[in-house]
mmCIF file of C-alpha atoms in Angstrom:
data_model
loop_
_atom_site.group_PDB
_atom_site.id
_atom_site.type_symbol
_atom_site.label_atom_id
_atom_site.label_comp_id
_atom_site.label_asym_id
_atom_site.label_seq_id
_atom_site.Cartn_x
_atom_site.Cartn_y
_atom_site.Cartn_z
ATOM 1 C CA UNK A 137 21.772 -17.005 8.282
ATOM 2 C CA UNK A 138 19.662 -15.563 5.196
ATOM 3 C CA UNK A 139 21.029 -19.245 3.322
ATOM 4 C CA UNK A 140 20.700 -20.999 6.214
ATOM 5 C CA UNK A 141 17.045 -19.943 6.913
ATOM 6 C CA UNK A 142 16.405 -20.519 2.950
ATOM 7 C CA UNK A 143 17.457 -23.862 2.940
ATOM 8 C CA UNK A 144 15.487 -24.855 6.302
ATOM 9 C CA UNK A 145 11.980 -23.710 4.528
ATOM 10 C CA UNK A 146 12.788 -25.268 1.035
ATOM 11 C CA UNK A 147 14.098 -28.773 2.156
ATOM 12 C CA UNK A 148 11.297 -29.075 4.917
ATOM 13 C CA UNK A 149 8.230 -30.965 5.095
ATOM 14 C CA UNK A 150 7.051 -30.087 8.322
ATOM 15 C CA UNK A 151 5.095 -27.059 8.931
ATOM 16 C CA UNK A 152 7.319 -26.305 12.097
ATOM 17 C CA UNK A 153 10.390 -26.306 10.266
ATOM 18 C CA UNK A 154 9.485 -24.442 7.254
ATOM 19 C CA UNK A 155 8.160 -21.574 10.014
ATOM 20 C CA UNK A 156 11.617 -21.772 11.722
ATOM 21 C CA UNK A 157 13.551 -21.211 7.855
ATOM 22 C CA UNK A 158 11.007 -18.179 7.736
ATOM 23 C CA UNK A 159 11.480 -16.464 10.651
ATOM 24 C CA UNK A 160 15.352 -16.834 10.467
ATOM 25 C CA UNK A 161 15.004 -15.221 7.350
ATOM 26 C CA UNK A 162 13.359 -12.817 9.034
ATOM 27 C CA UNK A 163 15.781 -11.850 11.352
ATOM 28 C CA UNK A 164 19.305 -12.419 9.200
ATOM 29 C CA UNK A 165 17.901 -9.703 6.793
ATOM 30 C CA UNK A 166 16.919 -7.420 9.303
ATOM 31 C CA UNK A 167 20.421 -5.598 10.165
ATOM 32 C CA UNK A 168 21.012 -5.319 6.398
ATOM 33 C CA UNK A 169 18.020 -3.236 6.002
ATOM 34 C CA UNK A 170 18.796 -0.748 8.851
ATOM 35 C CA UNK A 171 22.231 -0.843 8.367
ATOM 36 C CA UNK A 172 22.640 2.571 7.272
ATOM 37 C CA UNK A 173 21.325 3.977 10.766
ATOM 38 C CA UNK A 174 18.951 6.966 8.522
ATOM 39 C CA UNK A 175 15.507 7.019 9.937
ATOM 40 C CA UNK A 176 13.918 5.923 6.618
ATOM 41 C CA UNK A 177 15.478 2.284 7.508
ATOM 42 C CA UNK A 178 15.030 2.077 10.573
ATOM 43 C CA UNK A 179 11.124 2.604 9.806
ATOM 44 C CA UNK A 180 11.567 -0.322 6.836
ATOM 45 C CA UNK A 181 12.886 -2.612 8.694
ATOM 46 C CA UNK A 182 10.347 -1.896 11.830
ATOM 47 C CA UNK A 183 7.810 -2.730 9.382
ATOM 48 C CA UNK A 184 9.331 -5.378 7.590
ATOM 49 C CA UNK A 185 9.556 -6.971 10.902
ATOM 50 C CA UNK A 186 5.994 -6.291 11.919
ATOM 51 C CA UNK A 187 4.643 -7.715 8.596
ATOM 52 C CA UNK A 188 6.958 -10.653 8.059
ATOM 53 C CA UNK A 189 6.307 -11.772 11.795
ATOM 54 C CA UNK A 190 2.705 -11.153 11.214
ATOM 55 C CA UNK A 191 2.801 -13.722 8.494
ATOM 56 C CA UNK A 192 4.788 -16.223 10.265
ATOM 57 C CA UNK A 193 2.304 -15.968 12.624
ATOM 58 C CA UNK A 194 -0.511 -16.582 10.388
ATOM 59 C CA UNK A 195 1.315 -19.258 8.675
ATOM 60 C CA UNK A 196 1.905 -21.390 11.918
ATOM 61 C CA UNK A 197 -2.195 -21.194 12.527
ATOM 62 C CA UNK A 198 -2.734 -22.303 9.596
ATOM 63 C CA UNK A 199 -0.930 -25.411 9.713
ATOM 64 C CA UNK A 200 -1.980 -25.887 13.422
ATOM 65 C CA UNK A 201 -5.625 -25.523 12.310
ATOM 66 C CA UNK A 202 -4.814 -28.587 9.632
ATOM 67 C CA UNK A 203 -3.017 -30.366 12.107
ATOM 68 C CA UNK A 204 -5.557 -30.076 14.691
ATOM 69 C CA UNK A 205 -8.542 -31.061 12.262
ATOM 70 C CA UNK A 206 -6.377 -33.907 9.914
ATOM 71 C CA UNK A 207 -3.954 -34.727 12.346
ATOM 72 C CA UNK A 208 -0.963 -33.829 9.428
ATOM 73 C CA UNK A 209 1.938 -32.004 9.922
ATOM 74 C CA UNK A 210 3.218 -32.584 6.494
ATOM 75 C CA UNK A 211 3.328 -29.570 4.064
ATOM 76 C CA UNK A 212 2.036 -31.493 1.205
ATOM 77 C CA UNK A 213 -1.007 -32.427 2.610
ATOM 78 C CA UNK A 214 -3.035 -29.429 3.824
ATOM 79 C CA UNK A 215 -6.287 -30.377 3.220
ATOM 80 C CA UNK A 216 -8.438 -27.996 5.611
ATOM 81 C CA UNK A 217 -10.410 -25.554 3.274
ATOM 82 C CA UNK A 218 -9.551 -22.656 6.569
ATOM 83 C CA UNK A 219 -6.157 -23.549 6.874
ATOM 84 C CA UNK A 220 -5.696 -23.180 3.133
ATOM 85 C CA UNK A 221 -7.580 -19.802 3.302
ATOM 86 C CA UNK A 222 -5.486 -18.751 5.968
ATOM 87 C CA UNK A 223 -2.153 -19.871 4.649
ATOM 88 C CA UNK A 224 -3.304 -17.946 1.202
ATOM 89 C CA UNK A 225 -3.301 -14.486 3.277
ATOM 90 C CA UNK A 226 -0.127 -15.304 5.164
ATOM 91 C CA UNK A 227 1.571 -16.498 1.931
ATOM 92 C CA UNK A 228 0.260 -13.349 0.162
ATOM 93 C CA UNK A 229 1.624 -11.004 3.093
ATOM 94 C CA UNK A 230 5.091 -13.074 2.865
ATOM 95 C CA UNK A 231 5.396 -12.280 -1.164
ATOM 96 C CA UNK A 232 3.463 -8.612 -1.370
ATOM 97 C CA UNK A 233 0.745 -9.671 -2.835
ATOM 98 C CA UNK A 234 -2.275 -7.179 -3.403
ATOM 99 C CA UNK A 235 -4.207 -6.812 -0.880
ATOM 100 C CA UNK A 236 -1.468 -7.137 1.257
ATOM 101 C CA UNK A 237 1.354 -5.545 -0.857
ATOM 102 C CA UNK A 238 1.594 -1.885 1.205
ATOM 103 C CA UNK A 239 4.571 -2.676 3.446
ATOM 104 C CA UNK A 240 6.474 -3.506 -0.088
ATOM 105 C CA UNK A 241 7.756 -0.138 -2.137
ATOM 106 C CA UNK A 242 8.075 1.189 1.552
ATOM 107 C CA UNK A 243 10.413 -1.162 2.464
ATOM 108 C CA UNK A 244 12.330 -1.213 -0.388
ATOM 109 C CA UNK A 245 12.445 2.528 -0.514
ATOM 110 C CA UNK A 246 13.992 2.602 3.031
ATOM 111 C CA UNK A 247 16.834 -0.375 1.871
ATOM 112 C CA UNK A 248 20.058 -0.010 -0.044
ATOM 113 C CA UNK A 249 19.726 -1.475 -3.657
ATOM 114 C CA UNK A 250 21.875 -4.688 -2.889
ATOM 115 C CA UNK A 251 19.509 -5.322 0.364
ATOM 116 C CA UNK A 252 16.321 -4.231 -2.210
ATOM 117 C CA UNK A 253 17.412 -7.010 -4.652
ATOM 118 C CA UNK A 254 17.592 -9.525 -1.875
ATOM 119 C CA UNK A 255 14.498 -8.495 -0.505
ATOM 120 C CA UNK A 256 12.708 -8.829 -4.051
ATOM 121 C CA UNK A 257 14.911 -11.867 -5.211
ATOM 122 C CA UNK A 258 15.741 -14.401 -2.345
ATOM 123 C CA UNK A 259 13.542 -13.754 0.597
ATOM 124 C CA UNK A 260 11.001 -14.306 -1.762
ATOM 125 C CA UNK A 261 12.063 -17.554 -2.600
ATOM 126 C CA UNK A 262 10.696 -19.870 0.575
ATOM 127 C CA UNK A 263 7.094 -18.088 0.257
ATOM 128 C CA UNK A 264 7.561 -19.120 -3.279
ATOM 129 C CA UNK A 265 8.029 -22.741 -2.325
ATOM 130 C CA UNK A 266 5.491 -23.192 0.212
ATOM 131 C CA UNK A 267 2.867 -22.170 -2.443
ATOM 132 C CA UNK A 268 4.035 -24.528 -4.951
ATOM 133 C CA UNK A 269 4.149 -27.491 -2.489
ATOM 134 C CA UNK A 270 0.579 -26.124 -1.256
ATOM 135 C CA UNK A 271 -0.388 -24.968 -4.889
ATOM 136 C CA UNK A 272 -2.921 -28.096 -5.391
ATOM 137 C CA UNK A 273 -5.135 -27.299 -2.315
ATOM 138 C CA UNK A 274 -5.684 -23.915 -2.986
ATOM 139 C CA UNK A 275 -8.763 -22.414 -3.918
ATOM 140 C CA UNK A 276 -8.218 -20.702 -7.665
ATOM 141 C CA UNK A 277 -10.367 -18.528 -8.002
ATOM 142 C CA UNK A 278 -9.460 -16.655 -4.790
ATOM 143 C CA UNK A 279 -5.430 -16.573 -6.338
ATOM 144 C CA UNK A 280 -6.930 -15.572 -9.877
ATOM 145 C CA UNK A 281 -8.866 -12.636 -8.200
ATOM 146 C CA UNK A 282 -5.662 -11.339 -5.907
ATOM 147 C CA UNK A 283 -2.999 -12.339 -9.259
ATOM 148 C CA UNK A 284 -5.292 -10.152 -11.351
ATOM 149 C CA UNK A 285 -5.804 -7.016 -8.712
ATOM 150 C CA UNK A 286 -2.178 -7.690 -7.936
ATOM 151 C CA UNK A 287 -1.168 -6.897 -11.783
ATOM 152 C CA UNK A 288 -3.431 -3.977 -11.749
ATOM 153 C CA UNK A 289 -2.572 -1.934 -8.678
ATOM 154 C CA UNK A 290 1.405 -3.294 -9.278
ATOM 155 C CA UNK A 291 0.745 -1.275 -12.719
ATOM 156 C CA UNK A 292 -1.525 1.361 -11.646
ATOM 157 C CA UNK A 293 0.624 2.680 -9.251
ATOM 158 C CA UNK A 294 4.104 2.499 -10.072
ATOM 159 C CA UNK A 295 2.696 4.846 -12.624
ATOM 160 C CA UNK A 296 3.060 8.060 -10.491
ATOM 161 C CA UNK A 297 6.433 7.149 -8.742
ATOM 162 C CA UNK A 298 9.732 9.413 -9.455
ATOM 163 C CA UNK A 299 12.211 6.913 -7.024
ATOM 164 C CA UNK A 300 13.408 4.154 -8.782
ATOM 165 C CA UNK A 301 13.202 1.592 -5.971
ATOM 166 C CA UNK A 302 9.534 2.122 -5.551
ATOM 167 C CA UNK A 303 9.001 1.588 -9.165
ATOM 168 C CA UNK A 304 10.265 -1.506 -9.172
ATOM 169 C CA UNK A 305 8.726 -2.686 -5.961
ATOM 170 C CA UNK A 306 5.670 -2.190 -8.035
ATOM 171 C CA UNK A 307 7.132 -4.297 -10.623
ATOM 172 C CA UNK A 308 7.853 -6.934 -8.265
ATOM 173 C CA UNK A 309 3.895 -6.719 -7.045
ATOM 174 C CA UNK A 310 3.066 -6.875 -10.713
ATOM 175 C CA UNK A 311 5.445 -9.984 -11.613
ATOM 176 C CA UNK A 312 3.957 -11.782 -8.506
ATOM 177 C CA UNK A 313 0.568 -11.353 -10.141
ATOM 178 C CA UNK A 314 1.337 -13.001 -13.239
ATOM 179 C CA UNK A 315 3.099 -15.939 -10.800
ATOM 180 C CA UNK A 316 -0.122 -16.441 -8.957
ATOM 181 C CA UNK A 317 -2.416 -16.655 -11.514
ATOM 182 C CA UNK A 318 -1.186 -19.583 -12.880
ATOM 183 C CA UNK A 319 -0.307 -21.431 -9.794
ATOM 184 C CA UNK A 320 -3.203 -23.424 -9.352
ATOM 185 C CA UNK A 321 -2.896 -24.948 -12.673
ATOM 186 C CA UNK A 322 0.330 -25.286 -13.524
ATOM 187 C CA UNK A 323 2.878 -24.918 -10.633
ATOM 188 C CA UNK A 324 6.281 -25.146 -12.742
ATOM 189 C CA UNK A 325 5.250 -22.222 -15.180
ATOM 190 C CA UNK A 326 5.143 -20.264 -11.504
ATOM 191 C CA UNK A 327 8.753 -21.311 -10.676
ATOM 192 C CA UNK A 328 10.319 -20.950 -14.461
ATOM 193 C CA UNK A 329 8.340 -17.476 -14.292
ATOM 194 C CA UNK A 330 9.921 -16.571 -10.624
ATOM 195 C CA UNK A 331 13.327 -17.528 -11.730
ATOM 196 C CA UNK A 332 13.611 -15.501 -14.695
ATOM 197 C CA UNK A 333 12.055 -12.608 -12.618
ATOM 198 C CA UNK A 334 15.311 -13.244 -10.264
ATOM 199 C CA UNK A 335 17.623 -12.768 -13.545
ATOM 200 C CA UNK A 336 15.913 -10.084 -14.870
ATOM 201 C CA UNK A 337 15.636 -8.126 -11.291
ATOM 202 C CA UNK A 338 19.085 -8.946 -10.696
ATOM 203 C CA UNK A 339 20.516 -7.712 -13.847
ATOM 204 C CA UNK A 340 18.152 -4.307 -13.188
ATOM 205 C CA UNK A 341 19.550 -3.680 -9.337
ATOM 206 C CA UNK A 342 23.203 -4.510 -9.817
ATOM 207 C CA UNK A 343 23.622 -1.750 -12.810
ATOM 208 C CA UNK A 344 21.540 0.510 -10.922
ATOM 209 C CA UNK A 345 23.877 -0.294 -8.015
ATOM 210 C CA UNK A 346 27.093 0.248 -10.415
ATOM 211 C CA UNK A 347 25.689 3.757 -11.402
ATOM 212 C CA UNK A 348 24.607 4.904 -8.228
ATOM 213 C CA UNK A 349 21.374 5.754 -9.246
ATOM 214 C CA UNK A 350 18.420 5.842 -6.826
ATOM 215 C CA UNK A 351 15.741 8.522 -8.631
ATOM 216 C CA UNK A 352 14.711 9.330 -12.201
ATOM 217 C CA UNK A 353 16.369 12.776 -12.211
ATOM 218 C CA UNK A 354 19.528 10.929 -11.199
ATOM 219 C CA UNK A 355 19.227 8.238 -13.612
ATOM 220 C CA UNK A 356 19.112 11.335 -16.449
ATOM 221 C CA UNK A 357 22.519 12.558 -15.943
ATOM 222 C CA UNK A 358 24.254 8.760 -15.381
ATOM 223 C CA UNK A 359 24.410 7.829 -18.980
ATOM 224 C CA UNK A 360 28.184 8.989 -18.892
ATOM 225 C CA UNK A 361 29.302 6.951 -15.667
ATOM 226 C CA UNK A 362 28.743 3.359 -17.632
ATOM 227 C CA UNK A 363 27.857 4.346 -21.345
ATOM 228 C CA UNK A 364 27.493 0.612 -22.774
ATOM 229 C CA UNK A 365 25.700 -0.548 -19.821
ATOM 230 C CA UNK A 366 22.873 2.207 -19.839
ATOM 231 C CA UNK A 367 22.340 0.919 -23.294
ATOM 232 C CA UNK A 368 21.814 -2.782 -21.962
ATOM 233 C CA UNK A 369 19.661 -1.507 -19.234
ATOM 234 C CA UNK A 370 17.482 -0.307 -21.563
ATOM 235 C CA UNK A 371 17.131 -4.064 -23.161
ATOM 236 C CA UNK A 372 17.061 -5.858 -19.790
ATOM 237 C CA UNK A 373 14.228 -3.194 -18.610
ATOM 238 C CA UNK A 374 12.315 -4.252 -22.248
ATOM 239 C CA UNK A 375 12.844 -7.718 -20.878
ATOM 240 C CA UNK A 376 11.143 -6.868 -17.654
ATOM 241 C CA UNK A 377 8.679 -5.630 -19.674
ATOM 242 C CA UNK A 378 7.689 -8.770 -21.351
ATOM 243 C CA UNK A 379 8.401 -7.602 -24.913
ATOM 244 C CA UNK A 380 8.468 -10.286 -27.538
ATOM 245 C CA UNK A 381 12.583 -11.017 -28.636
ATOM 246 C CA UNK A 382 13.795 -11.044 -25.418
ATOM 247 C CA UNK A 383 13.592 -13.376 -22.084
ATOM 248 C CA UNK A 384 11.211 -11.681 -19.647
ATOM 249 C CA UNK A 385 8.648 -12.921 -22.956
ATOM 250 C CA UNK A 386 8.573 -16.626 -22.112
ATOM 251 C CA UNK A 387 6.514 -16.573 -18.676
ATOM 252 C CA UNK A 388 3.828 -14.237 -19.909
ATOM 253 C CA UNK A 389 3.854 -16.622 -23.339
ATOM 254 C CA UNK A 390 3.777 -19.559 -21.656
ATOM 255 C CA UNK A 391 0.938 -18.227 -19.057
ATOM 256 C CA UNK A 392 -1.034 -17.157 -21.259
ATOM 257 C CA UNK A 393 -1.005 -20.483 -23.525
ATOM 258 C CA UNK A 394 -1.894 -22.393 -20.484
ATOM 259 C CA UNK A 395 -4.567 -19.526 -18.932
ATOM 260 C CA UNK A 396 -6.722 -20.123 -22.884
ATOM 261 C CA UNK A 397 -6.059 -24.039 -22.227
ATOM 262 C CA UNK A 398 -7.892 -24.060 -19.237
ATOM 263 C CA UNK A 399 -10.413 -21.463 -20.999
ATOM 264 C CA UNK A 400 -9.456 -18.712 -18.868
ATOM 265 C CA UNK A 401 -8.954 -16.607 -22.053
ATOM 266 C CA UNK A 402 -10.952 -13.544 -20.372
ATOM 267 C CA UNK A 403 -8.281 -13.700 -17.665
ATOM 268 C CA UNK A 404 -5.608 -14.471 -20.016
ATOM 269 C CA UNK A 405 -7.011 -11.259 -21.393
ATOM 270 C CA UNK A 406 -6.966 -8.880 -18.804
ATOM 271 C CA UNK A 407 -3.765 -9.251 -17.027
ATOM 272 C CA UNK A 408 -2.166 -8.836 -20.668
ATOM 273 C CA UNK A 409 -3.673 -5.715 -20.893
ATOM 274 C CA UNK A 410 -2.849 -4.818 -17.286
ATOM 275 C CA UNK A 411 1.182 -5.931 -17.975
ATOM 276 C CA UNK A 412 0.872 -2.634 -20.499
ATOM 277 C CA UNK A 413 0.770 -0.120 -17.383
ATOM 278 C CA UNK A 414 3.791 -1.768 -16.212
ATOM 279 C CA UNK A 415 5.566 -1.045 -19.896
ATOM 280 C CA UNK A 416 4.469 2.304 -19.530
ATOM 281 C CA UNK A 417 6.716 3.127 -16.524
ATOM 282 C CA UNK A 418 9.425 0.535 -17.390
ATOM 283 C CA UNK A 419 9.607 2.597 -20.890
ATOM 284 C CA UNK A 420 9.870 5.959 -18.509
ATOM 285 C CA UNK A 421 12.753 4.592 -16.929
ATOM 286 C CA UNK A 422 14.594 3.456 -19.894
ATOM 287 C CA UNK A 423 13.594 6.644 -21.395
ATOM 288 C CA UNK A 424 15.607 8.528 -18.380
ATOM 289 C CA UNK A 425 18.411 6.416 -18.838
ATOM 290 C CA UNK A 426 19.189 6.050 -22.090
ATOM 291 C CA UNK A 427 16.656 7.823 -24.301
ATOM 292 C CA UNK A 428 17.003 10.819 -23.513
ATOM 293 C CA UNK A 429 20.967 11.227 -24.487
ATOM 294 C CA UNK A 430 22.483 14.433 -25.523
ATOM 295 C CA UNK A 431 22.440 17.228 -27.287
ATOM 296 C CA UNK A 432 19.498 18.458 -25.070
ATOM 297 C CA UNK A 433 18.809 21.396 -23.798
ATOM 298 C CA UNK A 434 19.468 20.609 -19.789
ATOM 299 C CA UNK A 435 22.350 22.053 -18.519
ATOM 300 C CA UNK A 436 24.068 20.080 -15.940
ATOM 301 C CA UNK A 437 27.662 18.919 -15.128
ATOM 302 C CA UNK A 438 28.663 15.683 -17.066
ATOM 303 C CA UNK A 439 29.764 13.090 -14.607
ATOM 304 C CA UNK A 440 32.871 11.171 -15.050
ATOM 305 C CA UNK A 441 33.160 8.070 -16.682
ATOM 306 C CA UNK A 442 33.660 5.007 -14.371
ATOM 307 C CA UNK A 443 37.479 3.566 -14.032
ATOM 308 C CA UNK A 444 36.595 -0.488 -13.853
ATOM 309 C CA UNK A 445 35.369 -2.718 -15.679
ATOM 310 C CA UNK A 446 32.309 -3.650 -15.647
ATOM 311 C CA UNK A 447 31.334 -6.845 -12.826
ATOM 312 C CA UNK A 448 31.270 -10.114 -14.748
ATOM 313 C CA UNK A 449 28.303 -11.218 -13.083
ATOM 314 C CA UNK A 450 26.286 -8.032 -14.176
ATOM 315 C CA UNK A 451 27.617 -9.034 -18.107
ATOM 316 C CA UNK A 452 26.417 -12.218 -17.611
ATOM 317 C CA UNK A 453 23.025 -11.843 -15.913
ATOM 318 C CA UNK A 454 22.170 -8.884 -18.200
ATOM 319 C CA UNK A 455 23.177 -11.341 -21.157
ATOM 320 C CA UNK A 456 20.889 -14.342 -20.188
ATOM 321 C CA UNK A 457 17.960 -11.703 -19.102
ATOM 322 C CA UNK A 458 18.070 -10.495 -22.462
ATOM 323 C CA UNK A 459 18.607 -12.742 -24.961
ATOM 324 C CA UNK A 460 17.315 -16.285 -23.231
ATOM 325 C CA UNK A 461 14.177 -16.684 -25.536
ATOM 326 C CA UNK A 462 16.360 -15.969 -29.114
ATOM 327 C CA UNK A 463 19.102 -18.382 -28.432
#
């Protein structure tokens, strides 16, 4: 259902269809959220459901406010300057984008890390194609003023977060910021961006996954379980980072080229400086899981080393989200 829903949104150009891929999403990734029966997932996916419905909801006015004033159904031409407005906010509640990120880290919290790396990864992927087939009738300055408050508060406050799944949902807020702000100018730097996000994100939540590690005092005592990939981690969470060598550097370099080519350099400015918060706690996390190796003073049990190899498809994606931009 979750491909089947995908597919609908992405291949349609009616409004009605892509609303139909949407809310099948919806409801395939629903079960895999609560799944576990705890409390703390029922509540996520309650208000995944609540928010993601919301949105739908929002998105379907929209387009019935275009249609009703243009006559157009088609998803390419959206031309009313409410509808737009209105499909911004429902867009921006489908992704987590500030002001409407605070059903995001909850959710994620509440899911297991292979449901949080769908969540962040592919149900993000049909909001992500609306706004680039929409992208040209949106107003910019409104997506430059959420992108930039979306890169701050992603930063600001993953700061002060101990579980792991939170932090990165803040991550994910921040990331989205950098996508938006560069949407209205040059669409394909937004999908090249959102793709390596996916590799990067992936890499991050399926070695988290293989270590069984769901808070920062956790991730301290892991390094044993999977020696050789904590030390990747550490690279792939760089990457995430944006630091210079390695892949997660070519959306923010390319961004920020194009933000000082359409003399947005203040901009280009500030959401550099804003990335740094998110180094900060991406260097906390690396710190906890493979800086801080022994002989230190803690005393705890050492945890036994894990029997199989490691997945080929975590070598792989940790490869490419590393070392994409030196190749």
């Amino acid at each position: 259902s979750l491909i089947l829903g995908t597919s609908i949104t992405i291949s349609s150009n009616h409004w009605i269809m892509a609303w139909a891929g949407l809310e099948i999403n919806t409801l395939a990734i629903l079960p895999l959220i609560a799944q576990s029966h705890h409390p703390r997932a029922i509540e996520a996916a309650t208000k995944y459901f609540l928010t993601q419905a919301a949105a739908s909801t929002l998105m379907l006015f929209s387009s019935m406010t275009n249609a009703w004033y243009t006559g157009q159904w088609d998803i390419a031409q959206l031309t009313h300057p409410t509808s737009c407005l209105i499909l911004t906010s429902a867009i921006a509640m489908k992704l987590g984008l500030v002001p409407f990120h605070f059903w995001f880290p909850e959710v994620l919290q509440g899911s297991p890390l292979t449901t949080g790396l769908l969540l962040s990864t592919i149900m993000k992927f049909p909001p992500m194609t609306l706004f680039y087939m929409t992208s040209h009738s949106l107003n910019p300055t409104l997506l430059t003023c959420m992108a930039v408050s979306s890169a701050a508060l992603g930063g600001w406050m993953g700061l002060n977060q101990t579980q792991i799944r939170k932090i990165l949902a803040f991550s994910s807020i921040a990331h989205l910021g950098w996508m938006t702000i560069i949407i209205a100018y040059n669409p394909k730097l937004t999908l090249l961006s959102f793709y390596l996000y996916i590799l990067m994100t992936a890499a991050t939540f399926l070695t988290l996954n293989t270590i069984k590690a769901t808070k920062l005092s956790t991730l301290m005592t892991t390094w044993t379980k999977a020696p050789s990939l904590n030390a990747m981690l550490l690279l792939t969470l760089l990457s995430l980072a944006g630091l210079p060598p390695l892949t997660g550097f070519i959306p923010k370099w390319l961004i920020i080229q194009e933000l000082t080519k359409q003399n947005m350099a203040p901009m280009a400015t500030m959401i550099s400086l804003l990335s740094l918060l998110g180094l900060f706690f991406y260097l906390r996390l690396a710190y906890c899981a493979t800086i801080t190796l022994p002989p230190h003073t803690t005393n705890h049990m050492k945890q036994w080393h894990i029997n199989k190899p490691t997945n080929t498809s975590i070598a792989i994606l940790t490869t490419v989200s590393t070392l994409l931009l030196p190749i």
